[in-house]
Coordinates of C-alpha atoms in Angstrom, one line a residue:
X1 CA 103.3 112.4 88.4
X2 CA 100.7 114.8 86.4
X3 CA 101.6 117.2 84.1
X4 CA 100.5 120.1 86.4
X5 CA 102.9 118.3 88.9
X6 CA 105.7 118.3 86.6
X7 CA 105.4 122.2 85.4
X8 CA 104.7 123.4 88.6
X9 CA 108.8 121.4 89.7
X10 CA 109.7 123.2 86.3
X11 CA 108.7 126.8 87.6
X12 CA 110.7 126.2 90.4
X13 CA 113.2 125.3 89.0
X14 CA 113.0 128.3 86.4
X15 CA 112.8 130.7 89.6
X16 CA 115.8 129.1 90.8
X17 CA 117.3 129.5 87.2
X18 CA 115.8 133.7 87.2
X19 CA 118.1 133.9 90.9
X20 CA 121.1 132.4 89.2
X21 CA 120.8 134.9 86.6
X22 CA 120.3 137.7 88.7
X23 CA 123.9 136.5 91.0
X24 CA 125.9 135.8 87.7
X25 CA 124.5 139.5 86.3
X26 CA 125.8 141.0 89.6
X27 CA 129.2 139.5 89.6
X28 CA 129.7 140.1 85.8
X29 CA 128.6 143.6 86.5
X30 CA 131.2 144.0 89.1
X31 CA 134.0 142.2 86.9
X32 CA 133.1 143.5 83.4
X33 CA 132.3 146.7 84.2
X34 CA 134.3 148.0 87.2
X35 CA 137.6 146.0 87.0
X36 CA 137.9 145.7 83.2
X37 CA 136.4 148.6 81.7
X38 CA 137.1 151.3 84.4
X39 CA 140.0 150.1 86.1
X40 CA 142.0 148.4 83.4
X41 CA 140.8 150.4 80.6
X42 CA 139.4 147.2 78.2
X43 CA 137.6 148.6 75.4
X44 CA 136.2 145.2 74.4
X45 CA 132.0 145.1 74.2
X46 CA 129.3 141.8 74.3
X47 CA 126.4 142.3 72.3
X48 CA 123.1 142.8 73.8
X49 CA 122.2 139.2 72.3
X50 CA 125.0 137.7 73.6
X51 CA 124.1 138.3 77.4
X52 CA 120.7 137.6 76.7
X53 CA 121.6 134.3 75.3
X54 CA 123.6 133.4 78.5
X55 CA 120.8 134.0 80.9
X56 CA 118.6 131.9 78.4
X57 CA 121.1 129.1 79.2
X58 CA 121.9 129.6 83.0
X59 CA 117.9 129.3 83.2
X60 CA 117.8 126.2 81.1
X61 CA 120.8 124.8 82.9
X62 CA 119.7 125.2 86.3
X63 CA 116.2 123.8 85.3
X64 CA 118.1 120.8 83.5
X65 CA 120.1 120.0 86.4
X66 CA 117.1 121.0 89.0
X67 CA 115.0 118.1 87.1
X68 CA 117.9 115.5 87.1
X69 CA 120.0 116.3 89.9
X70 CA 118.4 117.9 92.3
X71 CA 115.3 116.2 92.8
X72 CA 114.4 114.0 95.5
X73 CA 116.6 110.6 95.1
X74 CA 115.8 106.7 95.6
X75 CA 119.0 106.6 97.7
X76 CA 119.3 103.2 95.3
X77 CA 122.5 103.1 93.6
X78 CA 121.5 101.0 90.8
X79 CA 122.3 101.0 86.9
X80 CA 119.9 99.5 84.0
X81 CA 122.7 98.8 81.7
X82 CA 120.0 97.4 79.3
X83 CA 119.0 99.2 75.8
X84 CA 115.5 100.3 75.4
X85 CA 114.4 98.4 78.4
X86 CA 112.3 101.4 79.5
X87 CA 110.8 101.6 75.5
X88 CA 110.0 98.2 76.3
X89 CA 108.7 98.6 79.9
X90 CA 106.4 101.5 78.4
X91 CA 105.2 99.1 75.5
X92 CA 104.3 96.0 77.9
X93 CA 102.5 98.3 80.3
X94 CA 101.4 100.4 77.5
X95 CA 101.0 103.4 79.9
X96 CA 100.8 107.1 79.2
X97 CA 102.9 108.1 81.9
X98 CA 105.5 105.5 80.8
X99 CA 105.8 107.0 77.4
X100 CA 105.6 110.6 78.4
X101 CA 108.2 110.4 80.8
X102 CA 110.4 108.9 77.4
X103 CA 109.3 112.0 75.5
X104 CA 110.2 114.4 78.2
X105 CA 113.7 113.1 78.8
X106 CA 114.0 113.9 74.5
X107 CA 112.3 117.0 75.2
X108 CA 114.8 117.8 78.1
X109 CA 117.4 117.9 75.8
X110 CA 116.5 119.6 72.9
X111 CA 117.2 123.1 74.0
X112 CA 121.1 122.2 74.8
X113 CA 121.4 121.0 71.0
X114 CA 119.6 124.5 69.6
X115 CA 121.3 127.1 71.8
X116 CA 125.1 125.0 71.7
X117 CA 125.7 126.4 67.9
X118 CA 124.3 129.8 69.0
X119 CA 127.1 130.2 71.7
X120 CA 130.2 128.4 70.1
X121 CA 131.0 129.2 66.7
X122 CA 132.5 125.1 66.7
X123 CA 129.1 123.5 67.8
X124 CA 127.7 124.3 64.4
X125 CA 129.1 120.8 63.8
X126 CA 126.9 118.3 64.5
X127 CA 129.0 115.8 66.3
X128 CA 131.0 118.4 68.5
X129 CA 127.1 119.3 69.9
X130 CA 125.8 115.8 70.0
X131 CA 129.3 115.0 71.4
X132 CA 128.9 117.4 74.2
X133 CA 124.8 115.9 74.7
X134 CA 126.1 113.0 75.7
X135 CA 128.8 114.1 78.0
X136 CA 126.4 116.2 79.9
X137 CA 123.8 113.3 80.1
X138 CA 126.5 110.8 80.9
X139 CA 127.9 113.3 83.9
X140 CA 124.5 113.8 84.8
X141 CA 123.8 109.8 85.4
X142 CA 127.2 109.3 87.1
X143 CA 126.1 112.2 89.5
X144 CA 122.4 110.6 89.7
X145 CA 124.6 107.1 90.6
X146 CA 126.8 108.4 93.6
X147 CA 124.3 110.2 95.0
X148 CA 121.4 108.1 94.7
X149 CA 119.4 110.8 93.5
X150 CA 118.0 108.4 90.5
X151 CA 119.1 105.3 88.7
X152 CA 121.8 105.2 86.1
X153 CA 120.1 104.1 82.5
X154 CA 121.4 103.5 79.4
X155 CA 118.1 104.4 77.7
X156 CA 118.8 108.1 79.6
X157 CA 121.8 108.4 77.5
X158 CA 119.9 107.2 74.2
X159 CA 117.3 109.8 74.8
X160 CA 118.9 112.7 75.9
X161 CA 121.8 112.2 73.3
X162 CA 118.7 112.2 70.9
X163 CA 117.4 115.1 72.2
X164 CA 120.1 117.1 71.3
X165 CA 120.7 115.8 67.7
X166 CA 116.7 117.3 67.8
X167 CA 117.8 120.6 69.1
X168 CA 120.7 120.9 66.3
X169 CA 118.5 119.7 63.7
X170 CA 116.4 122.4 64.3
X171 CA 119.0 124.9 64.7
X172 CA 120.5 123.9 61.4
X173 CA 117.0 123.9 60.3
X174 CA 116.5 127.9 61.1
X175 CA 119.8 128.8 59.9
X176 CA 119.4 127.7 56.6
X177 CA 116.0 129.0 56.2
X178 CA 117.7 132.2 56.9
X179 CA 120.2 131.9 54.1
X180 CA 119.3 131.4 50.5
X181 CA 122.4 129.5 49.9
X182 CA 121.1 126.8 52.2
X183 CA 117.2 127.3 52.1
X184 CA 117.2 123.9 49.8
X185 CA 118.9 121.5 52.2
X186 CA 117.3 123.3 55.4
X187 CA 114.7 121.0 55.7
X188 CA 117.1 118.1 56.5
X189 CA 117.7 119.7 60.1
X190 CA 114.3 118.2 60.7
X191 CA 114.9 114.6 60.0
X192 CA 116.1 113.8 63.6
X193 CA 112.5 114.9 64.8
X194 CA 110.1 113.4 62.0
X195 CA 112.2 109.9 62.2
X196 CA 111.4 110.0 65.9
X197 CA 107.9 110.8 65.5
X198 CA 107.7 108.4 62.9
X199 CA 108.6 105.5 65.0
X200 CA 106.6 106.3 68.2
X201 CA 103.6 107.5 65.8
X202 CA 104.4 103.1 63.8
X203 CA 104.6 101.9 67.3
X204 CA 101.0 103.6 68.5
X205 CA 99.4 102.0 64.9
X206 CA 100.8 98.7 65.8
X207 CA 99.4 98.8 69.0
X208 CA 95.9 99.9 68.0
X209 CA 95.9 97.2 65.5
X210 CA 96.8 94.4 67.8
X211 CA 93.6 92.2 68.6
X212 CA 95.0 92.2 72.1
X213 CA 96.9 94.1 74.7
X214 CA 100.4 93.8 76.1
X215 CA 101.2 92.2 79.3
X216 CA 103.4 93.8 82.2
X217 CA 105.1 90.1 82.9
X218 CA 106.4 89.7 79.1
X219 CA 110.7 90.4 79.7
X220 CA 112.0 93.5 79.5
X221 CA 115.6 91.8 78.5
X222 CA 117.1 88.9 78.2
X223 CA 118.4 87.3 81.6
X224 CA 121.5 85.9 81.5
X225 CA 121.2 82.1 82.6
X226 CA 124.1 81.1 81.5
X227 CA 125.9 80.1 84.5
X228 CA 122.5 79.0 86.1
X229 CA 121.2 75.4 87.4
X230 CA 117.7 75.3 86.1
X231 CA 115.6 72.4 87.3
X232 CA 112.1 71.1 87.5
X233 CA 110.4 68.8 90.3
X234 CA 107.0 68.7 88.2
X235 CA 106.0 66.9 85.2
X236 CA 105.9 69.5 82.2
X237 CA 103.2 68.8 79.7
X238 CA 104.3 68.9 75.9
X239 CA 101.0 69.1 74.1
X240 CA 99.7 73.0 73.0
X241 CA 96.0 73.6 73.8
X242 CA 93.8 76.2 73.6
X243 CA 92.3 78.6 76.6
X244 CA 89.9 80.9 76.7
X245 CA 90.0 85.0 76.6
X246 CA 88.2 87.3 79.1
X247 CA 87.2 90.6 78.5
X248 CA 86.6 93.2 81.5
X249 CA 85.0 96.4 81.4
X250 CA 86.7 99.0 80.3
X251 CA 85.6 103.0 81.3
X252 CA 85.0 106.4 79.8
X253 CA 85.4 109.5 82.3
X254 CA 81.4 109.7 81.9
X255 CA 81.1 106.8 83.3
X256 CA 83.4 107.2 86.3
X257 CA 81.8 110.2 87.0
X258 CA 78.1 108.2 87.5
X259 CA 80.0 105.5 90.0
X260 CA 81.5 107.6 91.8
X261 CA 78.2 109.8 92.7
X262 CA 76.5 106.9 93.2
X263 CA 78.7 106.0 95.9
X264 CA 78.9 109.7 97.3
X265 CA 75.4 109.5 97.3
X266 CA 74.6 106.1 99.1
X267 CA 77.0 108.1 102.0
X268 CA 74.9 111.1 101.7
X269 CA 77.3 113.2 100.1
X270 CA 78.7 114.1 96.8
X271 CA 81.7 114.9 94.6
X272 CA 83.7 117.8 95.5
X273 CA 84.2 118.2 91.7
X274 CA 87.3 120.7 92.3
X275 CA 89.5 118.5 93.9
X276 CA 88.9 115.8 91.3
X277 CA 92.0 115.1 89.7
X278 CA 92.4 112.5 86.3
X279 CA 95.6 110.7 85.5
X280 CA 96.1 108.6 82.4
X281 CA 94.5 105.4 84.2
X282 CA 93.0 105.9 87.5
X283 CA 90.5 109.4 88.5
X284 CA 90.8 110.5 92.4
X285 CA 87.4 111.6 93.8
X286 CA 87.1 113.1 97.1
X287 CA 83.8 113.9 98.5
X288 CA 82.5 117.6 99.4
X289 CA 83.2 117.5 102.9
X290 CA 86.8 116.2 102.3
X291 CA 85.7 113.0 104.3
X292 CA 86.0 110.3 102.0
X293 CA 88.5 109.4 99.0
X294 CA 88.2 107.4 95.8
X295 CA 90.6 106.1 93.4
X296 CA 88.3 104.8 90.5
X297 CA 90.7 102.6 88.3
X298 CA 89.0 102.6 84.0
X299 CA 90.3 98.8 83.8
X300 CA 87.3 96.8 85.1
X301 CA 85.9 99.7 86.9
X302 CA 88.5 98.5 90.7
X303 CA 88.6 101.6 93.1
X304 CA 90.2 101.8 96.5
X305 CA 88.1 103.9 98.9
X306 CA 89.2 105.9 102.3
X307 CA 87.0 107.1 104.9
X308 CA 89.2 109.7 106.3
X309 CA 87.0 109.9 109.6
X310 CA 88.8 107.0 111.1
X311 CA 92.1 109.4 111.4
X312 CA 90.1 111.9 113.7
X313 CA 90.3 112.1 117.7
X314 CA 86.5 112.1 117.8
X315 CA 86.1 108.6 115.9
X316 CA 84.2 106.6 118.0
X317 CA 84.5 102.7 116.5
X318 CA 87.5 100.4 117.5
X319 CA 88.3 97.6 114.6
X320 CA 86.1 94.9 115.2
X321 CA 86.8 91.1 115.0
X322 CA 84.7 87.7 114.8
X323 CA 82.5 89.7 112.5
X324 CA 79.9 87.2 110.4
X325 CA 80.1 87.1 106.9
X326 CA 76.4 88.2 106.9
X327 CA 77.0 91.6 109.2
X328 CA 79.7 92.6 106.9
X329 CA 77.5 92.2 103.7
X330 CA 75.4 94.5 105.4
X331 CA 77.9 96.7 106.0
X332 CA 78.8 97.0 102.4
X333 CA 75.2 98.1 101.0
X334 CA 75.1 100.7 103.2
X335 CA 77.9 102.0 100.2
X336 CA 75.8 100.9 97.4
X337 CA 78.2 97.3 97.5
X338 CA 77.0 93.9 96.5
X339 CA 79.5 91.2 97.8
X340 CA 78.7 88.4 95.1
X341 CA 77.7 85.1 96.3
X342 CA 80.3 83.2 94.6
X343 CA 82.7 84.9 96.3
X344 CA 84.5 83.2 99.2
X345 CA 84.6 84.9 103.1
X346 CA 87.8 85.3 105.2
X347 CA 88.5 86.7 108.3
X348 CA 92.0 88.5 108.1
X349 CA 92.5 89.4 112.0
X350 CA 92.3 93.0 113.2
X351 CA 89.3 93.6 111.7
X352 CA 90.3 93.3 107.9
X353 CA 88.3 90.8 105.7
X354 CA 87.9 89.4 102.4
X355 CA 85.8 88.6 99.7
X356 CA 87.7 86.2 97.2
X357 CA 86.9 84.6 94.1
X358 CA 88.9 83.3 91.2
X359 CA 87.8 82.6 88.3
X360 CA 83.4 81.3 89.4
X361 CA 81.3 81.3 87.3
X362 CA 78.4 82.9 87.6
X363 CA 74.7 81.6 86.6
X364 CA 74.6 84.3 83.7
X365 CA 77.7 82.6 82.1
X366 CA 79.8 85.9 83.4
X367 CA 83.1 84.7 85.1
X368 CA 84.1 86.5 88.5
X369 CA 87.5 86.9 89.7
X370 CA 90.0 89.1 92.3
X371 CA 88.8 90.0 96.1
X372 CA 86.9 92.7 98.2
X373 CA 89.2 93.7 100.6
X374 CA 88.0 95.5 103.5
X375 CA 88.7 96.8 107.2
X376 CA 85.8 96.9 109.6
X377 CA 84.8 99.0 112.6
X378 CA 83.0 98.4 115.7
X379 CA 80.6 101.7 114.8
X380 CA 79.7 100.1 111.8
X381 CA 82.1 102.1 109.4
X382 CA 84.1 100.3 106.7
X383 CA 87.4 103.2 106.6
X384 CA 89.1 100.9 103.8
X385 CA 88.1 99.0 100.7
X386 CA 89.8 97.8 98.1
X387 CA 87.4 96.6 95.1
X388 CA 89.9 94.5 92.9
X389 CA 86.5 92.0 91.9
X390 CA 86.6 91.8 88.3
X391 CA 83.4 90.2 86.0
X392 CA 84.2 89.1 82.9
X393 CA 83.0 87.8 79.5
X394 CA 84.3 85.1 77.1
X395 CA 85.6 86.3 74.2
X396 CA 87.0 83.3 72.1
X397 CA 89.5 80.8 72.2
X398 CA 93.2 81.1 71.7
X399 CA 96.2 78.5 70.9
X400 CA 98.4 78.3 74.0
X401 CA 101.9 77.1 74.2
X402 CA 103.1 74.4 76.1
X403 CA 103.8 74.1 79.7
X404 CA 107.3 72.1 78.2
X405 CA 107.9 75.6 75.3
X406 CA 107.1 78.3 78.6
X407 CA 109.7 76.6 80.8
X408 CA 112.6 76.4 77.7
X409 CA 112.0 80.3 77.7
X410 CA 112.6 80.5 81.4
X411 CA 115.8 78.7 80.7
X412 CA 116.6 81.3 78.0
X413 CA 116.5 84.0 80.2
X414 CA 113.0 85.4 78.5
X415 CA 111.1 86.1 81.7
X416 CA 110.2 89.2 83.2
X417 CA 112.8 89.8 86.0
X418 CA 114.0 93.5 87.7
X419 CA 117.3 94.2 86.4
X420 CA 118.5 95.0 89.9
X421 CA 117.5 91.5 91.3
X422 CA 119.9 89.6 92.8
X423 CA 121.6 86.9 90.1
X424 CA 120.2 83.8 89.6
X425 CA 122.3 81.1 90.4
X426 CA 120.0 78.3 91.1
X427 CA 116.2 78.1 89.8
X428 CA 113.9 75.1 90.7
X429 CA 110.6 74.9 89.4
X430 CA 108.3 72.8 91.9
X431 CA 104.9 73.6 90.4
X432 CA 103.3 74.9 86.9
X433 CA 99.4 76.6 86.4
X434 CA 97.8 78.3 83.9
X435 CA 96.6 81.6 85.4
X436 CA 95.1 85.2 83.8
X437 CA 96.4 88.7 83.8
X438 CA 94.7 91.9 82.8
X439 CA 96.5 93.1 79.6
X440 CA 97.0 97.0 78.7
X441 CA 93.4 96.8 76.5
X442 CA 91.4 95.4 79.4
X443 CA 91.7 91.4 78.5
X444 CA 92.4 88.1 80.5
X445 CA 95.2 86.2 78.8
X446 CA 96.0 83.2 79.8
X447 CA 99.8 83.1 81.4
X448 CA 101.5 80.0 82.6
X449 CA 102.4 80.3 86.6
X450 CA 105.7 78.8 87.5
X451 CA 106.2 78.4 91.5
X452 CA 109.5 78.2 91.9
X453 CA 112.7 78.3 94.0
X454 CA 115.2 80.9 93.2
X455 CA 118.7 80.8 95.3
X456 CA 116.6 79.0 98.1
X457 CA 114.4 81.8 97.9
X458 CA 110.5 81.2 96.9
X459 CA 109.5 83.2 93.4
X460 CA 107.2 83.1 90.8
X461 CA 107.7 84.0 87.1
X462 CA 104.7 84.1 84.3
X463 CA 105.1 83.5 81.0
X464 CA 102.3 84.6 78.7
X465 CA 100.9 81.9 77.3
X466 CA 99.2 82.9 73.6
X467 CA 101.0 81.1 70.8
X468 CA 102.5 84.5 68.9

């Protein structure tokens, strides 16, 4: 989800909060001012700041619960039980949207943890605010649980509890400025937020100094394999070696741009720059006349590409099958697409074929591997492609650990495995390779490919490989 996505939900739910607002004025109107101070005489008055700072939190609390509660759900009732396994999934991945979807569930928070002291004279105690941060997050997750409207997560709790020792912080961090009793110790209401920068600002410097990237298959927690039977029906083999390191391509937006026109143009066409829209990894591309689609991917320059024609009632082609290998080629320059010659042909059925190559080498030393998947139509229109062919360069050699050292950390439960999967019981591994994966800088590491047998069910786990 964009940004623009996500404050164009928060609007909404602001306009929902402004309704609110406008109800609970109404009634209080009716209540406060008809029944109390006509009818039964009350001379008791609220400030002008007081009502003001109850429609600032009916809007905040009808956005807070919009955002968590009232959003579309995954109608899975699941619960990650597992601390910082999302800080972890966002550091394998190393994905913008991953770590901004951390920051906004602190954000979230924050305003509950300022405006609490402002309301109750006994939330100007730190732990009766943060006490009441986590309450409203953990009712908020058991809600999210029985309805399905999102997953239960410990790190939710951990973040939004934070949030709010943020919000107090800076509350207590106001107040004292304010008051020249407490001017000198003011500036500790801010700790809460400058140790949390601090530690995603150390995490970012670690990153950028890493030689390397993360990978997505490294564990997110340990997996308990404690009452498991793990077996293998292959020889393991003991001794460490070395293995090469790939490097792929790796995109600016400038460069993007020029691939994408040059496809637009080899259809005659060109970018309908308005509805171009850039997320953190991927740029969407959609040509003037709305007729074709192009997700353009910065990691080794993939795409997937959509001729939106194909959908209409006056689309004239029919999927064809039994094309040659040769007719398709042709097919793909006509988009400005070279199908390498290393590449192997395959006829999917139903008119979808592919180009697949792992790991050639090619005569200029590059290496080639993924696929060119494609569907193809009688009237000579190719309405799919997926690009997933990757070249890369060598880039050095690397100690690997042993086949023997990656299956004892399968046995320890350090594998990467979804924490709603179904228990392992029984694990068999039948066969071991040493395979690549695209790391969060744009590498090849080398990763060691168990096939195995989980529960009587096939699976495969990778371990990275790189001695650490």
């Amino acid at each position: 989800m964009s940004l623009t996505n996500i404050f164009e939900m928060g609007k909404g739910y602001l306009m929902l909060g402004g309704g609110l607002v406008l109800i609970t004025a109404l009634c209080f109107s009716i209540g406060y001012g008809l029944i109390y101070r006509k009818m039964c005489k009350g001379r008791a008055r609220l400030s002008t700041g007081r009502l003001f700072l109850s429609a600032v939190c009916i809007c905040y609390l009808a956005v807070l619960f919009g955002a968590t509660v009232l959003r579309p759900g995954t109608e899975m009732r699941a619960a990650c039980i597992y601390p910082f396994y999302s800080y972890r999934e966002a550091w394998h991945s190393f994905s913008s949207v991953e770590w901004r979807n951390l920051i906004l569930n602190i954000l979230l928070f924050v305003p509950l943890g300022f405006l609490l002291p402002f309301w109750a004279s006994h939330f100007r105690k730190f732990y009766w605010t943060v006490g009441a941060g986590l309450l409203t997050t953990l009712a908020i997750e058991l809600i999210q649980l029985a309805t399905g409207r999102g997953v239960f997560e410990a790190d939710d709790l951990i973040n939004n509890t934070l949030g709010t020792a943020i919000g107090y912080g800076l509350f207590a961090f106001c107040s004292g400025i304010r008051s020249r009793f407490r001017r000198k110790t003011a500036w500790f209401g801010l700790l809460p937020a400058a140790l949390t920068l601090a530690a995603y600002m150390t995490g970012y410097l670690i990153y950028e100094n890493q030689a390397y990237g993360n990978l997505i298959c490294e564990p997110n927690y340990t997996v308990n394999m404690k009452d498991a039977e793990v077996s293998a029906a292959c020889d393991l083999e003991q001794e460490e070696k070395t293995g090469t390191l790939y490097r792929s391509a790796v995109a600016e937006r400038q460069e993007m741009d020029r691939r994408a026109q040059d496809m637009f143009a080899a259809l005659g066409t060109d970018i309908g720059e308005e509805r171009t829209v850039e997320y953190d990894d991927v740029t969407v591309y959609y040509s003037k006349d709305e007729r074709y689609c192009l997700w353009l991917y910065k990691n080794g320059l993939t795409y997937s590409f959509t001729d939106y024609s194909v959908f209409d009632d006056t689309f004239d082609g029919e999927k064809k099958e039994n094309a040659t290998e040769e007719e398709i080629k042709e097919a793909l320059s006509k988009y400005g697409i070279e199908a390498p010659e290393e590449a192997a042909f395959e006829e999917n059925g139903e008119g979808r074929y592919t180009f697949l190559a792992s790991m050639c080498e090619k005569d200029d030393g590059a290496v080639l591997d993924g696929s060119i998947q494609l569907t193809y139509n009688t009237n000579g229109v190719v309405s799919e492609l997926n690009y997933r062919m990757i070249e890369l360069e060598s880039c050095g050699e690397e100690a690997l650990i042993s086949q023997r050292e990656a299956y004892e950390r399968i046995k320890a439960g350090k594998f990467e495995y979804l924490y709603f999967a179904d228990k392992i019981q029984t694990l068999l591994v039948k066969a071991v390779s040493l395979g690549y994966e695209m790391d969060s800088k744009g590498f090849y590491q080398p990763v060691h490919c168990f096939t195995c047998e989980r529960n009587g069910e096939d699976l495969e786990l990778r371990i990275p490989a790189l001695a650490q």
